[in-house]
């Protein structure tokens, strides 16, 4: 079943010894390469105050990528509603569609703190690592925002206020109405050019079986689930989406699932390229901000402290690292277990050329498997 489309998620990582400007130029170069390789979408993430990640202004980077390409769909995964208002989102993506045509995707995600007094959802029952039909689903990671962390500072500098997370549904309704040209105030239609009528494909992204999954399903929108960043809750996420689904924009559920991969020409080369990932993930989860991605030598010289290893174990264990054949096999397992209609691949290495090659090797293997599937299906008819 390898005909499943592959797409790219880019965080715009900054390698050690490099700069944010270098990383942004590398993103444009990578986008051109993966378009030629046959990837379906090129999505940019949104992260702030991270020295090792330059993807803090995805709207601008989307424009640069779209200008450098011609056929691949380009968009965000995800634009966080807690960081910006609905009108600004609609106008920005309407502008991108006006400039680059009907290949712009807008992925929306919820963020922010609940309003004071909001009842807390019941704590989920403790879970342990399990293997589901060949796919490792680790115990969910308990994320906490430490006072004084970069996460707390982000909220302050972005002007977040308690209750932001509750306005997600309202802002989503506004964005959709502005795109459709149906938003009214006192009975009069409010136009917001160039958002009005913009041919933007709207997605909802989520990491759990919570509100994002339920909203996406109830509106019949396509949904993005995160195995790469929250592997312990990916099955909860896609299950909640499908259970909530009602025909709307789509007649049937449609899910894209992300995965973190590194492909090498050999298994040993892939392992070498993957070094440093544990320290990089720990720098994010600990709240100090992503470090510039280390070289393999730097990773060996400064290994992650054993006491910190449990905090990133789920991410390290669910990163697909190896030859193109082995990684493609793991992606097929992910597709089968989650029922994904598309797969979203993110690859981070220190060396840009190695990162480009990883995507190329995977695309070649995926195309071979797709061709074999097509031939097999035709033969069986």
Short mmCIF file of C-alpha atoms in Angstrom, two decimals:
data_model
loop_
_atom_site.label_atom_id
_atom_site.label_comp_id
_atom_site.label_asym_id
_atom_site.label_seq_id
_atom_site.Cartn_x
_atom_site.Cartn_y
_atom_site.Cartn_z
CA UNK A 1 0.00 0.00 0.00
CA UNK A 2 2.94 2.31 -0.72
CA UNK A 3 0.89 4.60 -2.98
CA UNK A 4 0.24 6.68 0.16
CA UNK A 5 1.58 10.20 -0.55
CA UNK A 6 4.70 11.33 1.29
CA UNK A 7 5.09 14.95 2.39
CA UNK A 8 7.70 17.01 4.27
CA UNK A 9 7.52 18.80 7.61
CA UNK A 10 10.35 21.30 8.05
CA UNK A 11 11.22 22.96 11.36
CA UNK A 12 14.07 24.90 9.69
CA UNK A 13 16.72 23.45 12.03
CA UNK A 14 19.93 25.40 12.59
CA UNK A 15 23.05 23.17 12.64
CA UNK A 16 25.83 24.03 15.09
CA UNK A 17 28.37 26.39 13.55
CA UNK A 18 25.69 27.74 11.22
CA UNK A 19 23.21 30.62 11.32
CA UNK A 20 19.46 31.12 11.03
CA UNK A 21 20.03 32.70 7.62
CA UNK A 22 21.91 29.59 6.48
CA UNK A 23 19.07 27.39 7.73
CA UNK A 24 16.46 29.41 5.87
CA UNK A 25 18.39 29.20 2.61
CA UNK A 26 18.77 25.46 3.19
CA UNK A 27 15.00 25.18 3.54
CA UNK A 28 14.45 26.73 0.11
CA UNK A 29 17.05 24.38 -1.37
CA UNK A 30 15.43 21.36 0.28
CA UNK A 31 12.00 22.39 -0.99
CA UNK A 32 13.22 22.45 -4.57
CA UNK A 33 14.79 19.01 -4.12
CA UNK A 34 11.76 17.30 -2.58
CA UNK A 35 9.48 18.76 -5.24
CA UNK A 36 11.63 17.08 -7.90
CA UNK A 37 11.62 13.89 -5.82
CA UNK A 38 7.83 13.71 -5.87
CA UNK A 39 6.77 14.73 -2.36
CA UNK A 40 3.20 16.04 -2.23
CA UNK A 41 3.40 18.83 0.38
CA UNK A 42 6.00 20.99 2.08
CA UNK A 43 4.79 22.19 5.46
CA UNK A 44 6.51 24.60 7.88
CA UNK A 45 6.22 24.42 11.65
CA UNK A 46 6.01 27.37 14.05
CA UNK A 47 8.48 27.59 16.93
CA UNK A 48 9.68 30.63 18.89
CA UNK A 49 12.77 31.52 20.95
CA UNK A 50 14.76 28.47 19.90
CA UNK A 51 18.41 29.07 18.92
CA UNK A 52 18.42 25.77 17.02
CA UNK A 53 15.22 26.37 15.03
CA UNK A 54 14.72 29.23 12.56
CA UNK A 55 11.08 28.44 11.72
CA UNK A 56 9.55 31.23 13.79
CA UNK A 57 7.72 33.01 10.93
CA UNK A 58 6.20 30.23 8.81
CA UNK A 59 3.98 32.56 6.80
CA UNK A 60 7.03 34.31 5.39
CA UNK A 61 8.92 31.07 4.78
CA UNK A 62 5.88 29.57 3.03
CA UNK A 63 6.02 32.47 0.58
CA UNK A 64 9.72 31.92 -0.07
CA UNK A 65 9.21 28.17 -0.60
CA UNK A 66 6.20 28.71 -2.85
CA UNK A 67 8.16 31.22 -4.93
CA UNK A 68 11.01 28.73 -5.38
CA UNK A 69 8.72 25.85 -6.41
CA UNK A 70 5.85 25.38 -8.83
CA UNK A 71 3.81 22.24 -8.13
CA UNK A 72 4.28 21.04 -4.55
CA UNK A 73 1.64 22.18 -2.05
CA UNK A 74 3.07 24.52 0.61
CA UNK A 75 1.64 25.36 4.01
CA UNK A 76 1.83 25.42 7.81
CA UNK A 77 1.74 22.63 10.36
CA UNK A 78 0.65 24.32 12.34
CA UNK A 79 -0.30 27.99 12.63
CA UNK A 80 -1.11 28.34 16.33
CA UNK A 81 -4.31 30.23 17.01
CA UNK A 82 -3.12 31.18 20.48
CA UNK A 83 -0.32 33.22 18.89
CA UNK A 84 -2.28 35.27 16.35
CA UNK A 85 -5.83 36.36 15.61
CA UNK A 86 -8.19 34.79 13.10
CA UNK A 87 -8.37 37.85 10.85
CA UNK A 88 -4.59 37.99 10.58
CA UNK A 89 -4.43 34.30 9.73
CA UNK A 90 -7.04 34.57 6.98
CA UNK A 91 -5.44 37.66 5.46
CA UNK A 92 -1.93 36.17 5.52
CA UNK A 93 -2.93 32.91 3.85
CA UNK A 94 -5.24 34.68 1.45
CA UNK A 95 -2.24 36.77 0.41
CA UNK A 96 -0.14 33.64 -0.10
CA UNK A 97 -2.87 32.07 -2.26
CA UNK A 98 -3.25 35.27 -4.29
CA UNK A 99 0.47 35.29 -5.02
CA UNK A 100 1.07 31.58 -5.53
CA UNK A 101 -2.24 30.05 -6.59
CA UNK A 102 -4.34 27.18 -5.25
CA UNK A 103 -1.57 25.13 -3.63
CA UNK A 104 -1.50 26.78 -0.19
CA UNK A 105 -2.40 24.74 2.90
CA UNK A 106 -3.34 26.27 6.24
CA UNK A 107 -2.89 23.94 9.19
CA UNK A 108 -4.37 25.28 12.42
CA UNK A 109 -3.47 24.16 15.94
CA UNK A 110 -4.73 25.04 19.42
CA UNK A 111 -2.40 26.52 22.00
CA UNK A 112 -2.47 28.60 25.14
CA UNK A 113 -3.73 28.30 28.69
CA UNK A 114 -7.37 27.77 29.71
CA UNK A 115 -9.33 30.50 31.46
CA UNK A 116 -9.17 30.62 35.27
CA UNK A 117 -11.67 28.25 36.82
CA UNK A 118 -11.90 25.98 33.79
CA UNK A 119 -12.43 22.43 35.08
CA UNK A 120 -9.47 20.21 34.44
CA UNK A 121 -10.12 17.10 32.37
CA UNK A 122 -9.77 13.85 34.29
CA UNK A 123 -6.25 12.52 34.36
CA UNK A 124 -5.79 9.63 31.95
CA UNK A 125 -5.04 6.22 33.38
CA UNK A 126 -1.30 5.47 33.52
CA UNK A 127 -0.08 3.56 30.49
CA UNK A 128 3.07 1.68 29.62
CA UNK A 129 4.87 1.19 26.34
CA UNK A 130 3.09 -1.19 23.98
CA UNK A 131 3.59 -2.54 20.49
CA UNK A 132 0.47 -2.40 18.33
CA UNK A 133 0.69 -4.57 15.22
CA UNK A 134 4.41 -3.85 14.94
CA UNK A 135 4.25 -0.13 15.85
CA UNK A 136 5.76 1.08 19.13
CA UNK A 137 3.27 3.25 21.01
CA UNK A 138 5.16 4.45 24.08
CA UNK A 139 3.69 5.66 27.32
CA UNK A 140 2.43 9.24 26.77
CA UNK A 141 4.89 11.92 27.78
CA UNK A 142 3.63 14.18 30.60
CA UNK A 143 4.45 17.66 29.36
CA UNK A 144 4.75 20.45 31.91
CA UNK A 145 5.62 24.13 31.41
CA UNK A 146 8.18 25.08 34.04
CA UNK A 147 8.09 28.65 35.39
CA UNK A 148 10.85 30.69 33.80
CA UNK A 149 11.18 28.37 30.80
CA UNK A 150 11.27 29.51 27.19
CA UNK A 151 7.68 28.26 26.87
CA UNK A 152 6.52 30.67 29.57
CA UNK A 153 8.49 33.53 28.02
CA UNK A 154 6.99 32.78 24.60
CA UNK A 155 3.51 33.25 26.00
CA UNK A 156 4.46 36.55 27.55
CA UNK A 157 6.12 37.98 24.44
CA UNK A 158 3.38 36.75 22.11
CA UNK A 159 0.73 38.39 24.26
CA UNK A 160 -1.07 35.21 25.20
CA UNK A 161 -3.70 35.45 27.91
CA UNK A 162 -5.52 32.76 29.88
CA UNK A 163 -8.49 31.54 27.87
CA UNK A 164 -6.76 31.71 24.47
CA UNK A 165 -7.19 27.98 24.00
CA UNK A 166 -10.98 28.31 24.36
CA UNK A 167 -11.28 30.69 21.39
CA UNK A 168 -9.95 28.14 18.92
CA UNK A 169 -13.40 27.10 17.67
CA UNK A 170 -14.52 30.73 17.29
CA UNK A 171 -11.38 31.73 15.39
CA UNK A 172 -11.71 28.67 13.18
CA UNK A 173 -15.29 29.69 12.37
CA UNK A 174 -14.10 33.22 11.58
CA UNK A 175 -11.26 32.05 9.32
CA UNK A 176 -13.58 29.77 7.37
CA UNK A 177 -16.18 32.52 6.97
CA UNK A 178 -13.60 35.04 5.80
CA UNK A 179 -12.33 32.59 3.18
CA UNK A 180 -15.92 31.87 2.09
CA UNK A 181 -16.89 35.55 2.07
CA UNK A 182 -19.79 34.87 4.44
CA UNK A 183 -18.73 36.65 7.64
CA UNK A 184 -21.42 39.15 8.63
CA UNK A 185 -21.72 41.88 11.23
CA UNK A 186 -25.17 43.39 11.81
CA UNK A 187 -26.41 41.64 8.72
CA UNK A 188 -23.74 43.05 6.42
CA UNK A 189 -21.02 40.90 4.84
CA UNK A 190 -17.53 41.87 5.97
CA UNK A 191 -14.98 41.34 3.21
CA UNK A 192 -11.33 40.81 4.08
CA UNK A 193 -9.33 40.87 0.85
CA UNK A 194 -7.38 38.92 -0.19
CA UNK A 195 -8.88 36.30 2.13
CA UNK A 196 -12.32 36.40 0.52
CA UNK A 197 -12.63 33.50 -1.89
CA UNK A 198 -9.03 32.39 -1.38
CA UNK A 199 -8.47 28.77 -2.50
CA UNK A 200 -6.73 27.71 0.72
CA UNK A 201 -6.92 24.07 1.90
CA UNK A 202 -7.69 24.04 5.62
CA UNK A 203 -6.39 21.37 8.03
CA UNK A 204 -6.64 20.91 11.81
CA UNK A 205 -3.65 19.48 13.69
CA UNK A 206 -3.63 17.80 17.08
CA UNK A 207 -1.52 15.60 19.31
CA UNK A 208 -4.17 13.97 21.50
CA UNK A 209 -7.72 12.70 21.38
CA UNK A 210 -8.91 16.10 22.60
CA UNK A 211 -10.74 19.12 21.26
CA UNK A 212 -8.76 19.56 18.04
CA UNK A 213 -9.53 16.03 16.88
CA UNK A 214 -13.19 16.37 17.78
CA UNK A 215 -13.59 19.74 16.04
CA UNK A 216 -11.84 18.54 12.89
CA UNK A 217 -14.07 15.48 12.76
CA UNK A 218 -17.32 17.32 13.45
CA UNK A 219 -16.63 19.77 10.59
CA UNK A 220 -15.50 17.12 8.15
CA UNK A 221 -12.04 18.67 7.80
CA UNK A 222 -8.76 16.83 7.12
CA UNK A 223 -6.69 16.15 10.22
CA UNK A 224 -2.99 15.97 11.06
CA UNK A 225 -1.86 13.64 13.88
CA UNK A 226 1.62 13.77 15.41
CA UNK A 227 3.53 10.54 15.84
CA UNK A 228 6.85 12.39 15.60
CA UNK A 229 6.29 14.66 18.60
CA UNK A 230 3.65 12.79 20.61
CA UNK A 231 3.93 9.11 19.70
CA UNK A 232 2.20 7.95 22.86
CA UNK A 233 -1.11 9.59 21.95
CA UNK A 234 -1.24 9.23 18.15
CA UNK A 235 -3.78 6.39 18.20
CA UNK A 236 -5.99 8.31 20.65
CA UNK A 237 -5.78 11.26 18.27
CA UNK A 238 -6.81 9.49 15.06
CA UNK A 239 -9.47 7.43 16.86
CA UNK A 240 -11.13 10.54 18.32
CA UNK A 241 -11.06 12.25 14.92
CA UNK A 242 -12.70 9.35 13.13
CA UNK A 243 -15.27 8.84 15.90
CA UNK A 244 -16.27 12.51 15.66
CA UNK A 245 -16.29 12.66 11.87
CA UNK A 246 -19.35 13.95 10.07
CA UNK A 247 -19.38 14.70 6.33
CA UNK A 248 -18.60 18.36 5.78
CA UNK A 249 -15.76 19.73 3.72
CA UNK A 250 -14.85 16.06 3.10
CA UNK A 251 -17.19 13.14 2.58
CA UNK A 252 -14.92 10.77 4.51
CA UNK A 253 -12.14 11.12 7.13
CA UNK A 254 -8.69 12.02 5.85
CA UNK A 255 -5.61 11.81 8.09
CA UNK A 256 -1.95 12.67 7.65
CA UNK A 257 0.42 11.24 10.29
CA UNK A 258 3.91 12.59 10.97
CA UNK A 259 7.11 10.64 11.59
CA UNK A 260 10.70 11.59 12.39
CA UNK A 261 13.12 9.70 10.11
CA UNK A 262 16.77 9.57 9.06
CA UNK A 263 17.77 7.56 6.00
CA UNK A 264 21.36 6.66 5.18
CA UNK A 265 23.02 4.73 2.39
CA UNK A 266 23.80 2.12 5.02
CA UNK A 267 22.42 1.43 8.48
CA UNK A 268 25.71 2.53 10.05
CA UNK A 269 25.66 5.82 8.13
CA UNK A 270 22.08 6.47 9.26
CA UNK A 271 23.02 5.81 12.90
CA UNK A 272 25.92 8.25 12.56
CA UNK A 273 23.72 10.95 11.06
CA UNK A 274 21.12 10.47 13.80
CA UNK A 275 23.54 11.19 16.67
CA UNK A 276 22.67 14.19 18.80
CA UNK A 277 18.91 13.86 18.50
CA UNK A 278 18.45 12.98 22.17
CA UNK A 279 20.23 16.15 23.33
CA UNK A 280 18.31 18.24 20.81
CA UNK A 281 14.91 16.92 21.93
CA UNK A 282 15.88 17.32 25.58
CA UNK A 283 16.78 20.97 25.01
CA UNK A 284 13.24 21.56 23.74
CA UNK A 285 11.37 19.57 26.36
CA UNK A 286 13.39 20.98 29.23
CA UNK A 287 12.29 24.49 28.27
CA UNK A 288 15.72 25.98 27.55
CA UNK A 289 15.02 26.14 23.82
CA UNK A 290 16.29 23.95 20.98
CA UNK A 291 20.07 23.91 20.76
CA UNK A 292 21.76 24.16 17.36
CA UNK A 293 21.82 20.59 16.05
CA UNK A 294 25.21 19.05 16.96
CA UNK A 295 27.66 17.28 14.69
CA UNK A 296 28.16 13.55 15.33
CA UNK A 297 31.53 14.34 16.92
CA UNK A 298 29.95 16.95 19.20
CA UNK A 299 27.23 14.46 20.14
CA UNK A 300 29.83 11.87 21.12
CA UNK A 301 31.85 14.42 23.09
CA UNK A 302 28.79 15.74 24.97
CA UNK A 303 26.31 12.87 25.42
CA UNK A 304 22.97 13.34 27.11
CA UNK A 305 23.20 12.79 30.87
CA UNK A 306 21.77 9.39 31.87
CA UNK A 307 19.39 11.10 34.29
CA UNK A 308 17.84 13.03 31.38
CA UNK A 309 17.42 10.07 29.05
CA UNK A 310 13.94 9.02 30.31
CA UNK A 311 12.53 12.44 29.37
CA UNK A 312 13.23 11.81 25.68
CA UNK A 313 13.03 8.03 25.51
CA UNK A 314 9.68 8.02 23.67
CA UNK A 315 10.99 10.30 20.91
CA UNK A 316 14.29 8.45 20.47
CA UNK A 317 12.62 5.04 20.34
CA UNK A 318 10.06 6.11 17.72
CA UNK A 319 12.46 7.82 15.33
CA UNK A 320 12.84 5.68 12.20
CA UNK A 321 16.56 5.42 11.44
CA UNK A 322 18.17 3.14 8.85
CA UNK A 323 18.38 2.35 5.17
CA UNK A 324 15.64 3.45 2.79
CA UNK A 325 14.20 -0.05 2.76
CA UNK A 326 14.00 -0.38 6.55
CA UNK A 327 12.58 3.12 7.07
CA UNK A 328 10.01 2.64 4.32
CA UNK A 329 8.96 -0.58 6.01
CA UNK A 330 8.49 1.24 9.33
CA UNK A 331 6.48 3.96 7.59
CA UNK A 332 4.24 1.32 6.06
CA UNK A 333 3.66 -0.07 9.55
CA UNK A 334 2.78 3.42 10.79
CA UNK A 335 0.37 3.85 7.89
CA UNK A 336 -1.27 0.49 8.49
CA UNK A 337 -1.71 0.90 12.25
CA UNK A 338 -2.98 4.49 12.13
CA UNK A 339 -4.89 4.14 8.87
CA UNK A 340 -3.11 7.22 7.55
CA UNK A 341 -4.12 8.51 4.12
CA UNK A 342 -0.84 10.46 3.88
CA UNK A 343 2.47 10.45 5.75
CA UNK A 344 4.41 13.55 6.83
CA UNK A 345 8.17 13.06 7.18
CA UNK A 346 10.52 15.28 9.14
CA UNK A 347 14.29 14.74 9.01
CA UNK A 348 16.92 16.61 11.01
CA UNK A 349 20.66 16.07 10.61
CA UNK A 350 23.62 18.34 11.09
CA UNK A 351 24.80 18.12 7.50
CA UNK A 352 22.43 19.68 4.96
CA UNK A 353 23.61 17.45 2.12
CA UNK A 354 22.94 14.36 4.24
CA UNK A 355 19.46 15.66 5.05
CA UNK A 356 18.71 16.23 1.37
CA UNK A 357 20.03 12.77 0.53
CA UNK A 358 17.85 11.20 3.23
CA UNK A 359 14.72 12.60 1.59
CA UNK A 360 15.91 11.55 -1.88
CA UNK A 361 16.71 7.97 -0.83
CA UNK A 362 13.34 7.60 0.88
CA UNK A 363 11.46 8.98 -2.14
CA UNK A 364 13.23 6.56 -4.48
CA UNK A 365 12.38 3.58 -2.28
CA UNK A 366 8.78 4.73 -1.81
CA UNK A 367 8.33 5.13 -5.57
CA UNK A 368 9.64 1.60 -6.16
CA UNK A 369 7.19 0.20 -3.62
CA UNK A 370 4.35 2.21 -5.11
CA UNK A 371 5.18 0.88 -8.57
CA UNK A 372 5.31 -2.67 -7.26
CA UNK A 373 1.92 -2.21 -5.56
CA UNK A 374 0.40 -0.85 -8.76
CA UNK A 375 1.76 -3.75 -10.84
CA UNK A 376 0.56 -6.26 -8.27
CA UNK A 377 -2.92 -4.76 -8.21
CA UNK A 378 -3.13 -4.79 -12.00
CA UNK A 379 -1.94 -8.41 -12.18
CA UNK A 380 -4.56 -9.58 -9.70
CA UNK A 381 -7.45 -8.09 -11.71
#
